[in-house]
Coordinates of N, CA and C and ligand atoms in Angstrom, one line a residue:
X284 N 8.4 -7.8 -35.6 CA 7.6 -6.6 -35.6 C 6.1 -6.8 -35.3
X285 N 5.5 -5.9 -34.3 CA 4.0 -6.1 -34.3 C 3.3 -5.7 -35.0
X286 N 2.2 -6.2 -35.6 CA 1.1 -5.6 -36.3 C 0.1 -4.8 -35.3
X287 N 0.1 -3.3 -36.0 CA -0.7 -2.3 -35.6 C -2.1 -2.5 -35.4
X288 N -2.7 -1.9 -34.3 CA -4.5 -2.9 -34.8 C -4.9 -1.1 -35.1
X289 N -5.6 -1.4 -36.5 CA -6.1 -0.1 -36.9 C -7.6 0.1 -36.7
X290 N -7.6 1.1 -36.5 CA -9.7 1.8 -36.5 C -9.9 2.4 -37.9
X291 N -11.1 2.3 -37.9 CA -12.0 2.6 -39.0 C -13.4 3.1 -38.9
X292 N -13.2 4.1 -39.8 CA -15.1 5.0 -39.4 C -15.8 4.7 -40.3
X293 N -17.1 4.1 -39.8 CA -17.4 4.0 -41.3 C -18.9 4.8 -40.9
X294 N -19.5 4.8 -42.2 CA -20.8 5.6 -42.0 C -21.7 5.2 -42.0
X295 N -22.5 5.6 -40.7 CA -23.6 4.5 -40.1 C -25.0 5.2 -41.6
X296 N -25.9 3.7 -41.0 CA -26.9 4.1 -42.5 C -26.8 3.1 -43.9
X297 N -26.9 3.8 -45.2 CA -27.4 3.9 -46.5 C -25.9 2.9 -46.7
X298 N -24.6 3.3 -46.1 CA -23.5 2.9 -46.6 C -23.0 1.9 -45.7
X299 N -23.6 1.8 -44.0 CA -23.2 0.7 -43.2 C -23.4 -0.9 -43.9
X300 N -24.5 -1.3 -44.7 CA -24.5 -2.7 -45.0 C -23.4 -3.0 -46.1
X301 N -23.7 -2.2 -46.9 CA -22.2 -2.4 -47.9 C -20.9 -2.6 -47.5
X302 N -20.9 -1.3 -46.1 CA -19.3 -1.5 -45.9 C -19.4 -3.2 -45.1
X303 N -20.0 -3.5 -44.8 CA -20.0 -4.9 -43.8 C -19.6 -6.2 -44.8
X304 N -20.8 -5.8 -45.9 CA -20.6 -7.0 -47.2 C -19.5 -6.9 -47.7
X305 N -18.6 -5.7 -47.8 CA -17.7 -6.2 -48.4 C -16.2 -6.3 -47.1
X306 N -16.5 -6.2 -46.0 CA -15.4 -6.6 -45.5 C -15.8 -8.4 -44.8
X307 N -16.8 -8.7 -45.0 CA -17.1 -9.9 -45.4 C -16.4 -10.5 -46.1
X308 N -16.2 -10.3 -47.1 CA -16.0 -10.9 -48.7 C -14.5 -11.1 -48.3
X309 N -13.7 -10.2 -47.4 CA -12.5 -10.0 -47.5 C -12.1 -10.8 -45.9
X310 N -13.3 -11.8 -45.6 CA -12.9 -12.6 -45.1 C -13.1 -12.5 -43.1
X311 N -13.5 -11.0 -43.2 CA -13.8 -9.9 -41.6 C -15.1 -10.4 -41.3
X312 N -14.7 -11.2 -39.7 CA -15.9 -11.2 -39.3 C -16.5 -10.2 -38.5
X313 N -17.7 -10.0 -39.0 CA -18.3 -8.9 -38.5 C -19.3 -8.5 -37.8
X314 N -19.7 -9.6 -37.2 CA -21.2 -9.7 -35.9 C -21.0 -8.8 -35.2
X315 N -19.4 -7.9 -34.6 CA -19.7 -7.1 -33.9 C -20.4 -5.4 -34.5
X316 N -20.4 -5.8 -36.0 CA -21.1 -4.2 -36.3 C -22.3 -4.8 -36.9
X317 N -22.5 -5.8 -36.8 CA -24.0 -6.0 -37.3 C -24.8 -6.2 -36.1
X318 N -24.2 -6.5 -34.8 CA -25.5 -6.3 -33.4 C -24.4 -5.4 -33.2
X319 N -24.7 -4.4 -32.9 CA -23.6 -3.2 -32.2 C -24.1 -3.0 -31.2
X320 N -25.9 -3.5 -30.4 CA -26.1 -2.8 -29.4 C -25.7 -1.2 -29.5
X321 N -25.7 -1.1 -27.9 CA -25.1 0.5 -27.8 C -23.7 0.7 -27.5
X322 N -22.5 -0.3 -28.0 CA -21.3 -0.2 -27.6 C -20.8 0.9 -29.4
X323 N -20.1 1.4 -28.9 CA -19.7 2.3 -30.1 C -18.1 1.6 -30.4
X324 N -17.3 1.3 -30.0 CA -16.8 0.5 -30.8 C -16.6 -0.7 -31.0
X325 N -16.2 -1.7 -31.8 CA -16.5 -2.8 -32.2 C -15.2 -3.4 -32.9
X326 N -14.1 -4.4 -31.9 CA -13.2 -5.3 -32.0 C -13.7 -6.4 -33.5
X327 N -12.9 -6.1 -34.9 CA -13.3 -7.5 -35.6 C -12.2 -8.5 -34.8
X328 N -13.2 -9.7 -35.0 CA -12.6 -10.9 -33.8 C -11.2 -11.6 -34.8
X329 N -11.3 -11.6 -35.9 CA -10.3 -12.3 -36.9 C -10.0 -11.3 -37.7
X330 N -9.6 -10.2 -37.0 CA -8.4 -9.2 -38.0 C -8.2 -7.9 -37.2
X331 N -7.1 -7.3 -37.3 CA -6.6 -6.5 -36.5 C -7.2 -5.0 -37.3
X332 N -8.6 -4.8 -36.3 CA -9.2 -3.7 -36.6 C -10.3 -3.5 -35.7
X333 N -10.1 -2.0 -35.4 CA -11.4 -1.4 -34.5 C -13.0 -0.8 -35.3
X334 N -13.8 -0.9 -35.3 CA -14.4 -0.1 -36.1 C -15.2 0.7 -35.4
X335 N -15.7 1.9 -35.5 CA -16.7 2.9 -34.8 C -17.7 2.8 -36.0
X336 N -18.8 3.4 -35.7 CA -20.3 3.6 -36.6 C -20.5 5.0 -36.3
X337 N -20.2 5.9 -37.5 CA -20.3 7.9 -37.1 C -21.2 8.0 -38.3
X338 N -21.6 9.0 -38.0 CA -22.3 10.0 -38.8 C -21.6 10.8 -39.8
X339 N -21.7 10.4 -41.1 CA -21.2 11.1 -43.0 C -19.8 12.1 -42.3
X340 N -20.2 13.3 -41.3 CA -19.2 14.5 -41.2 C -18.6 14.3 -40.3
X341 N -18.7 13.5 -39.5 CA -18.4 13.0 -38.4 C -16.6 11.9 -38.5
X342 N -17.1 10.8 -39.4 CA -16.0 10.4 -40.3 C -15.0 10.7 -40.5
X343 N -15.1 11.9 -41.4 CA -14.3 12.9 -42.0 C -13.3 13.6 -41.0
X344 N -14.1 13.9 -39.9 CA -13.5 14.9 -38.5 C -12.4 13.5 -37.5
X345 N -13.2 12.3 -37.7 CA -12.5 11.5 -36.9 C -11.2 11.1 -37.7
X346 N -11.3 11.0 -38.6 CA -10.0 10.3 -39.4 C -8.7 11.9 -39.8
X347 N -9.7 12.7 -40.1 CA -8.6 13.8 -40.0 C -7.8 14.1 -38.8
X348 N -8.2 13.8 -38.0 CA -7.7 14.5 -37.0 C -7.0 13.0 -35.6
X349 N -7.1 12.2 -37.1 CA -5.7 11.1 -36.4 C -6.6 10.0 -35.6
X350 N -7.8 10.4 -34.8 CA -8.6 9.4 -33.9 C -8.8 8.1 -34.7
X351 N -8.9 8.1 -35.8 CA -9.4 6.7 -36.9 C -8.4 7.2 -38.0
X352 N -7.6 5.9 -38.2 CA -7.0 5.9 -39.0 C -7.3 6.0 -40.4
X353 N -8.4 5.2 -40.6 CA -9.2 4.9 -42.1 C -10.8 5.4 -41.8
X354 N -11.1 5.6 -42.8 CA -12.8 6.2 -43.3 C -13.4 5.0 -44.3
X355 N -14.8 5.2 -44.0 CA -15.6 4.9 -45.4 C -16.5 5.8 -45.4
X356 N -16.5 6.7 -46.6 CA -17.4 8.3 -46.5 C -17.9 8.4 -47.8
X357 N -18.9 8.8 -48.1 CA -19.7 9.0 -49.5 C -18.4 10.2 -50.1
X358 N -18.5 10.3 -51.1 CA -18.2 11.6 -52.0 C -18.8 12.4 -51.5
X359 N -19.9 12.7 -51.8 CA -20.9 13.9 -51.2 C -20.5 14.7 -50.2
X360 N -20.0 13.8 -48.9 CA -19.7 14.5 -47.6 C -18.3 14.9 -47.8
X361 N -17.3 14.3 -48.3 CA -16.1 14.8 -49.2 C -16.1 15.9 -49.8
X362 N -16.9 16.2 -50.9 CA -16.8 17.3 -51.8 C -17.4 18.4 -51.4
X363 N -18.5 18.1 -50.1 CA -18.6 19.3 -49.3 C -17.6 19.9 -48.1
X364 N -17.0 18.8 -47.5 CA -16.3 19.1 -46.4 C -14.8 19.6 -46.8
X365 N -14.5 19.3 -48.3 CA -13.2 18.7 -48.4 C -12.3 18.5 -47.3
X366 N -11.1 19.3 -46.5 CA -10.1 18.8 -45.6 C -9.0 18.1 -46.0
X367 N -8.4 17.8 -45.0 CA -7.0 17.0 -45.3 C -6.8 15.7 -44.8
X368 N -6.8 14.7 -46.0 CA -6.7 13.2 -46.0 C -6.3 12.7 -47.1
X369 N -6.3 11.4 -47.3 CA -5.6 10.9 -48.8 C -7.1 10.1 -48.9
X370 N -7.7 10.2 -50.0 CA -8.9 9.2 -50.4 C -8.1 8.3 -51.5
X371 N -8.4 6.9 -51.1 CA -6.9 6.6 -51.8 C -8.1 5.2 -52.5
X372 N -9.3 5.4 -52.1 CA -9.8 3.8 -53.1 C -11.4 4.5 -53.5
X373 N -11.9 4.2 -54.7 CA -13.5 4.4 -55.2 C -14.0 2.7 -54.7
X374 N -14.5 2.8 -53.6 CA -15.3 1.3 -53.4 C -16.0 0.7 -54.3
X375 N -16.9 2.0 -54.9 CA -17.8 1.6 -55.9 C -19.5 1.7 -56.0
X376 N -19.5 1.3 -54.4 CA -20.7 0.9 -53.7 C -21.2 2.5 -53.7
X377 N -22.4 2.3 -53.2 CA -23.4 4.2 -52.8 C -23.2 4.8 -53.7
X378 N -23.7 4.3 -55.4 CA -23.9 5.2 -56.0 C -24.7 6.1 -56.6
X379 N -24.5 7.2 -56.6 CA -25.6 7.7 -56.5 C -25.3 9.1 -57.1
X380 N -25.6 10.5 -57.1 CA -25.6 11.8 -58.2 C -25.8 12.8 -57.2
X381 N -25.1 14.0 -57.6 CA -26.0 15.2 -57.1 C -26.8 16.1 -58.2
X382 N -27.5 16.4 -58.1 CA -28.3 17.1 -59.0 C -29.2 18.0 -58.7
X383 N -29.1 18.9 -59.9 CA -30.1 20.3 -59.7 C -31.9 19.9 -59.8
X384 N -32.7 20.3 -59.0 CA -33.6 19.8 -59.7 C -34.9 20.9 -59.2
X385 N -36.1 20.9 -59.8 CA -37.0 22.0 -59.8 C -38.3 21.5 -59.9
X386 N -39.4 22.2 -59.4 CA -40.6 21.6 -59.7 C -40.9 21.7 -61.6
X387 N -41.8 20.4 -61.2 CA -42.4 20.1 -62.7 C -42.7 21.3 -63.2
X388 N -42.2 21.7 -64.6 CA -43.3 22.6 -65.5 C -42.2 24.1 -64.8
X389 N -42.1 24.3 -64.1 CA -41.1 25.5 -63.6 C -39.5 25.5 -64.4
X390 N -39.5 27.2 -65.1 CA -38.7 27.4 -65.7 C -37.3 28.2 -65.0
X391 N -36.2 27.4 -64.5 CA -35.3 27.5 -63.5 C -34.9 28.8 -64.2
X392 N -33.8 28.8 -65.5 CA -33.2 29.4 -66.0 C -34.0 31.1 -66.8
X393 N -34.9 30.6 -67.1 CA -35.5 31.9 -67.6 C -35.8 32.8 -66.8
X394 N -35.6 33.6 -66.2 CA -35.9 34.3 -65.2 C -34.6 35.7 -65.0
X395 N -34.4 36.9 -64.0 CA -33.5 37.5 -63.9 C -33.2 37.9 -63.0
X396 N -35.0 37.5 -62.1 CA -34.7 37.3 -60.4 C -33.3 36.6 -59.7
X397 N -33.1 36.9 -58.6 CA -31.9 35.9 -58.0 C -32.8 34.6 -57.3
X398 N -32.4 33.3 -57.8 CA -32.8 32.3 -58.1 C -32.6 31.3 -56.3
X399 N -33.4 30.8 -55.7 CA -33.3 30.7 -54.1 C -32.8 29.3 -54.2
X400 N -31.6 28.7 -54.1 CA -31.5 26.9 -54.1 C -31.3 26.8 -52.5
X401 N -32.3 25.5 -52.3 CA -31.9 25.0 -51.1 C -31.1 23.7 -51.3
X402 N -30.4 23.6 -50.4 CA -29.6 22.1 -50.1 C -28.8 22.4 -48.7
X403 N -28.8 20.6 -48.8 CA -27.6 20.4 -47.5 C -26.1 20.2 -47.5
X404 N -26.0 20.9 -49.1 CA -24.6 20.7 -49.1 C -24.1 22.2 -50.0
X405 N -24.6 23.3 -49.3 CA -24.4 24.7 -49.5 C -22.9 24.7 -50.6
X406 N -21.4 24.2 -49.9 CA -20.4 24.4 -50.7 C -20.2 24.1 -52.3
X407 N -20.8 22.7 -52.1 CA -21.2 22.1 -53.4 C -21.8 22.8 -54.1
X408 N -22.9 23.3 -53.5 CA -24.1 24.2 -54.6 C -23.6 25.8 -54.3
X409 N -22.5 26.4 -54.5 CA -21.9 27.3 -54.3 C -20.8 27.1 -55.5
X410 N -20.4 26.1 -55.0 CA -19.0 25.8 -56.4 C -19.7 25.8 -57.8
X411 N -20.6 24.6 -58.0 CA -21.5 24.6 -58.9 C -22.0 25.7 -59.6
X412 N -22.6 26.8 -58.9 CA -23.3 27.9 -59.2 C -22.0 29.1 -60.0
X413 N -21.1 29.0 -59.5 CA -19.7 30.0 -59.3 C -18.9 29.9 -60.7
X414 N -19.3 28.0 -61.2 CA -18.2 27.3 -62.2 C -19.3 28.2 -63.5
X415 N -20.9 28.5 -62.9 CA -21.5 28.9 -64.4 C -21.3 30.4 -64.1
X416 N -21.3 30.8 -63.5 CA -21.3 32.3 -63.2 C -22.6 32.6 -62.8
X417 N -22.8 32.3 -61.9 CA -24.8 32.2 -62.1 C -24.6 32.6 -60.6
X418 N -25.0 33.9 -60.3 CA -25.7 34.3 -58.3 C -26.7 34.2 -57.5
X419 N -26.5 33.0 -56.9 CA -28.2 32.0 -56.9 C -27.9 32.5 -55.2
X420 N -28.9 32.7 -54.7 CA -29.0 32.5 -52.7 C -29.6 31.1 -51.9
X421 N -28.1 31.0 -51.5 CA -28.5 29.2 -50.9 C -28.9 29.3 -50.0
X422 N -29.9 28.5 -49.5 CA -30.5 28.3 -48.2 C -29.9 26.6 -47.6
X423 N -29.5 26.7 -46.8 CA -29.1 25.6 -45.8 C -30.6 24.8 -45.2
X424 N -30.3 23.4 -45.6 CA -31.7 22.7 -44.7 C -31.3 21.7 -44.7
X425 N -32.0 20.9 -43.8 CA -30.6 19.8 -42.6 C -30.9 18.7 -43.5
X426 N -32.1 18.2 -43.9 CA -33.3 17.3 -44.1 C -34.0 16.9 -45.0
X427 N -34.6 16.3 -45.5 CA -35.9 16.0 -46.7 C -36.1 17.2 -47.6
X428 N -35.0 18.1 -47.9 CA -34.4 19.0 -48.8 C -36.0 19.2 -50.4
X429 N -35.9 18.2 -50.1 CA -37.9 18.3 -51.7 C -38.5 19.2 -51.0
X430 N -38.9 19.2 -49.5 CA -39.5 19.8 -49.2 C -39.5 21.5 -49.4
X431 N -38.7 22.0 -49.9 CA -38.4 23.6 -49.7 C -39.1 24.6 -51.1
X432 N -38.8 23.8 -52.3 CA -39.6 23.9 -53.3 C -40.8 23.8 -53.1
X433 N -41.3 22.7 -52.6 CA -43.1 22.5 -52.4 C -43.4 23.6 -51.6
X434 N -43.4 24.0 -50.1 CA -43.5 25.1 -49.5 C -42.8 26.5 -50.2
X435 N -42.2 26.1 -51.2 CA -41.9 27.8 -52.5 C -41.2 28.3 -51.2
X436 N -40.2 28.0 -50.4 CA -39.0 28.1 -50.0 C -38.0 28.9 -51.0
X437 N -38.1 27.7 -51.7 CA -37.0 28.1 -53.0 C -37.2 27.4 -54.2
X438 N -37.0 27.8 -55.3 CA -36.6 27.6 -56.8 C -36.5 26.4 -57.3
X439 N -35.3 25.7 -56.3 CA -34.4 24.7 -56.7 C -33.8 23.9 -55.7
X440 N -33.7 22.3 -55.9 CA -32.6 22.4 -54.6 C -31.8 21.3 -55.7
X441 N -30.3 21.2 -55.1 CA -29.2 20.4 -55.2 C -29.7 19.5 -53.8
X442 N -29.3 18.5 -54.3 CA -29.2 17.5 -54.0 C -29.0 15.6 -54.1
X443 N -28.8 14.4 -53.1 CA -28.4 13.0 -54.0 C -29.8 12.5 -54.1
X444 N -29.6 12.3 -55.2 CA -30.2 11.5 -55.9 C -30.2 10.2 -56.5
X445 N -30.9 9.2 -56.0 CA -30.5 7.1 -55.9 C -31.2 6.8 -56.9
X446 N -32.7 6.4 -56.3 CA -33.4 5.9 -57.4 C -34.5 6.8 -57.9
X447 N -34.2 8.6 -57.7 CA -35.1 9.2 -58.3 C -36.6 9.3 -57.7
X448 N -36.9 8.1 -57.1 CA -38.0 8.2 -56.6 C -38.7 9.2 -55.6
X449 N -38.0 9.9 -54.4 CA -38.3 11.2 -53.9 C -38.7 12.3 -54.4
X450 N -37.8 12.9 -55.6 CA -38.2 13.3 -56.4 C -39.3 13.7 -57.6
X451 N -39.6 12.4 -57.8 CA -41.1 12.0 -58.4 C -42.2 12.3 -57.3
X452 N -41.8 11.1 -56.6 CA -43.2 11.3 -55.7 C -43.6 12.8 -54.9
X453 N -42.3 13.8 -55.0 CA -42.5 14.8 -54.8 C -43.0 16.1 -56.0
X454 N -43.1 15.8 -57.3 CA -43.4 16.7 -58.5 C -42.2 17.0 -58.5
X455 N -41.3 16.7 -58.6 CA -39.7 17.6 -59.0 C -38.9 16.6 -59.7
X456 N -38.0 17.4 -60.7 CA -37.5 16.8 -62.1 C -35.8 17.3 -61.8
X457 N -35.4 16.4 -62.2 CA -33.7 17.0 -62.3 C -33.8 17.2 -63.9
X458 N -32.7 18.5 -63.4 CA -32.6 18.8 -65.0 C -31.1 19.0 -65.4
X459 N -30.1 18.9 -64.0 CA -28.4 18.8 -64.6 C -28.0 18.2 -63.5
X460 N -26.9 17.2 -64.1 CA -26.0 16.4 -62.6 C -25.3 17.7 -62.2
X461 N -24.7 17.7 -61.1 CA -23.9 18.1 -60.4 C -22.0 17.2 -60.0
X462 N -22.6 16.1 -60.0 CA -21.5 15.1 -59.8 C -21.6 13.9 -59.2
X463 N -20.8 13.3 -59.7 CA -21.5 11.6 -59.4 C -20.8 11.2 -57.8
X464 N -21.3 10.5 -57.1 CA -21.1 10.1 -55.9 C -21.1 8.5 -55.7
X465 N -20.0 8.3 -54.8 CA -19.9 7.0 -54.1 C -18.7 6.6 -52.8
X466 N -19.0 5.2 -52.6 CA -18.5 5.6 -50.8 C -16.9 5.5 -51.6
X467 N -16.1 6.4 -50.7 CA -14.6 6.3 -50.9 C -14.1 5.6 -49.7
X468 N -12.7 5.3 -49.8 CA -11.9 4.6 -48.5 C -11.0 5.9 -48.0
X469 N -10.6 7.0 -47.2 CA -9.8 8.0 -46.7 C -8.8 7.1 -45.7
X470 N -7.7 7.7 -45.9 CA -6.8 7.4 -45.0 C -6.0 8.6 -44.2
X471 N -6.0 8.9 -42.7 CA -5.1 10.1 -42.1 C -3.7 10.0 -42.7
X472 N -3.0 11.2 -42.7 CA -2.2 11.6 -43.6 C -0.7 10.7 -42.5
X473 N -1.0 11.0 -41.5 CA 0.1 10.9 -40.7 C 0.1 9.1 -40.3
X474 N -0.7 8.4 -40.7 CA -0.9 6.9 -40.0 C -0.7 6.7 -41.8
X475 N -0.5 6.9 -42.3 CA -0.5 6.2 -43.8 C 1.1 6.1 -43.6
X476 N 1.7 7.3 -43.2 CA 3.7 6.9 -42.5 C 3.6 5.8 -41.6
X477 N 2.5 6.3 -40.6 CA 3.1 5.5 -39.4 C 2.8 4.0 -39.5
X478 N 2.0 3.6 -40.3 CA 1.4 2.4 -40.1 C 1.4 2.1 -41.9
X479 N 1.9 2.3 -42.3 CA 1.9 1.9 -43.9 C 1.6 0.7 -44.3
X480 N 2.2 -0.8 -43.8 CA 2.0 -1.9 -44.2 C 1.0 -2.1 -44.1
X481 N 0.5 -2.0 -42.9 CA -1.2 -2.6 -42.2 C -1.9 -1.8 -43.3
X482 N -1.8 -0.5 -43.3 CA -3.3 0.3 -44.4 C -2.9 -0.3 -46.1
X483 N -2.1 -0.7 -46.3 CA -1.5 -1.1 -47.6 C -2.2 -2.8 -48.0
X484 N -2.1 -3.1 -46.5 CA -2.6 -4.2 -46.4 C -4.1 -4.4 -46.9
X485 N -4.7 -4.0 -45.9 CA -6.0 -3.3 -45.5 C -6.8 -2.9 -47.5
X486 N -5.8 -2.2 -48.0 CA -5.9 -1.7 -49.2 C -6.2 -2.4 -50.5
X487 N -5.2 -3.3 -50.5 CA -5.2 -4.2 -51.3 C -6.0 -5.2 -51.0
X488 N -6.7 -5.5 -49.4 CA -7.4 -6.7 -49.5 C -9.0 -5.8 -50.2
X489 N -9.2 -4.6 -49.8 CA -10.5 -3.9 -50.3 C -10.8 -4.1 -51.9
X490 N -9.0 -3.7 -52.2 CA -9.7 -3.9 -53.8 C -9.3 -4.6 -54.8
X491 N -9.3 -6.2 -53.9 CA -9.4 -7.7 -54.5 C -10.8 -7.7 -53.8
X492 N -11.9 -7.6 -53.1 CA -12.7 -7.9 -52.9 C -14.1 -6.8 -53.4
X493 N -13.8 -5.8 -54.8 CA -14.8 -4.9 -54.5 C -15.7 -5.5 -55.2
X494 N -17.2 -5.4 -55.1 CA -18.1 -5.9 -56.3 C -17.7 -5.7 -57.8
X495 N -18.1 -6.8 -59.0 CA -18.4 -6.0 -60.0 C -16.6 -6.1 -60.9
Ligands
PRP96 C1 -31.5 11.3 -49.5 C2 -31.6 12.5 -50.4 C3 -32.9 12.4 -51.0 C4 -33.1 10.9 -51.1 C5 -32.8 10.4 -52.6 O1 -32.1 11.5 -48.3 O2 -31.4 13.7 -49.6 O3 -33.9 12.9 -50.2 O4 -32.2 10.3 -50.3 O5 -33.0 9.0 -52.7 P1 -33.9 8.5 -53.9 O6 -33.4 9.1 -55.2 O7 -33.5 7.0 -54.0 O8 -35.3 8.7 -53.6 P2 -32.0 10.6 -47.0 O9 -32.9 9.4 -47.2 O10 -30.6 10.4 -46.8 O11 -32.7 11.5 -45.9 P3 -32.7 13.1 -45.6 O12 -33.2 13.8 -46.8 O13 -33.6 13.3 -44.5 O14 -31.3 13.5 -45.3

């Protein structure tokens, strides 16, 4: 029987060096996604695997829809996008929070006005708001999300939160998680049949090699 050569999306950024260190560890060599140049995908030379470099939602869209067999995707982009996949491992790695947070000294909850939150992840801060009963008006912003409170945009924003330091350096305080975050492994629904042993494979080498 031949072995399948599988693709994998991973997420370029915050979560690309992790995902490299740990398929390192699991023995992948990986020069072709550490100089990627401008070639977008990338042959590992000692293991049967393609990898592409996409963007958090981008991931999600490739693997669902069969093009990449496997993902590596934050939670975050997950719990906004949800869709249909099997997230079948917690890496561990990209961890990090979502959180409500407001300027210093501003009293979120006291009030009877309808409350303005910005974020870039609308669904999330929609669910969140819905689980309290609370009818807040979300504003969508692509970007540097602190910013929307300082210009009194709005109230509040949801958003991740690492080492807190944006935050600070912007006068803004979290004052409730939202939900914890970190990169997951996704698998397409239909290549987990068709190709079972290789992702099983693939699976079990991820999680003998995760940090920690
Ligand atoms: C993320 C997030 C915060 C920041 C939090 O932004 O949206 O702005 O990181 O990290 P910290 O708690 O360690 O300071 P990112 O750098 O991804 O850029 P963006 O806001 O432009 O999307």
């Amino acid at each position: 029987m031949t072995t399948k050569r599988l693709k994998i999306a991973l997420t370029k950024g915050r979560l690309q060096e992790k995902s490299a260190q740990l398929f390192e560890r699991m023995g992948l060599d990986c020069t072709p996604i550490r100089e990627p140049g401008r070639r977008l995908v990338h042959s590992i030379p000692n293991y049967p695997l393609d990898a592409v470099l996409a963007k958090a939602p981008d991931v999600i869209t490739y693997v669902e829809h069969g093009a990449c067999d496997l993902g590596i995707v934050g939670k975050d982009t997950i719990l906004e996008q949800g869709r249909s996949f099997y997230e079948v491992l917690d890496l561990g790695f990209g961890r990090c929070r979502f959180a409500l947070a407001v300027r210093e000294g501003s009293n979120f909850y006291d009030t009877y006005k309808t409350r303005r939150v910005a974020t870039k992840y609308p669904n999330v801060t929609r669910r969140f708001f819905e689980r309290k009963g609370m009818d807040v008006s979300i504003i969508k912003i692509e970007g540097s999300v602190e910013l929307a409170p300082i210009l009194n945009l709005a109230d509040a924003i949801v958003d991740i939160v690492e080492t807190g330091a944006t935050l600070r350096e912007n006068g803004l305080i979290p004052i409730e998680d939202v939900a914890e975050v970190s990169a997951r492994l996704i698998v397409n629904t239909a290549s987990m049949k068709l190709c079972k042993e290789e992702i099983l494979r693939l699976i079990e080498s991820c999680k003998a090699h995760l940090e920690g």
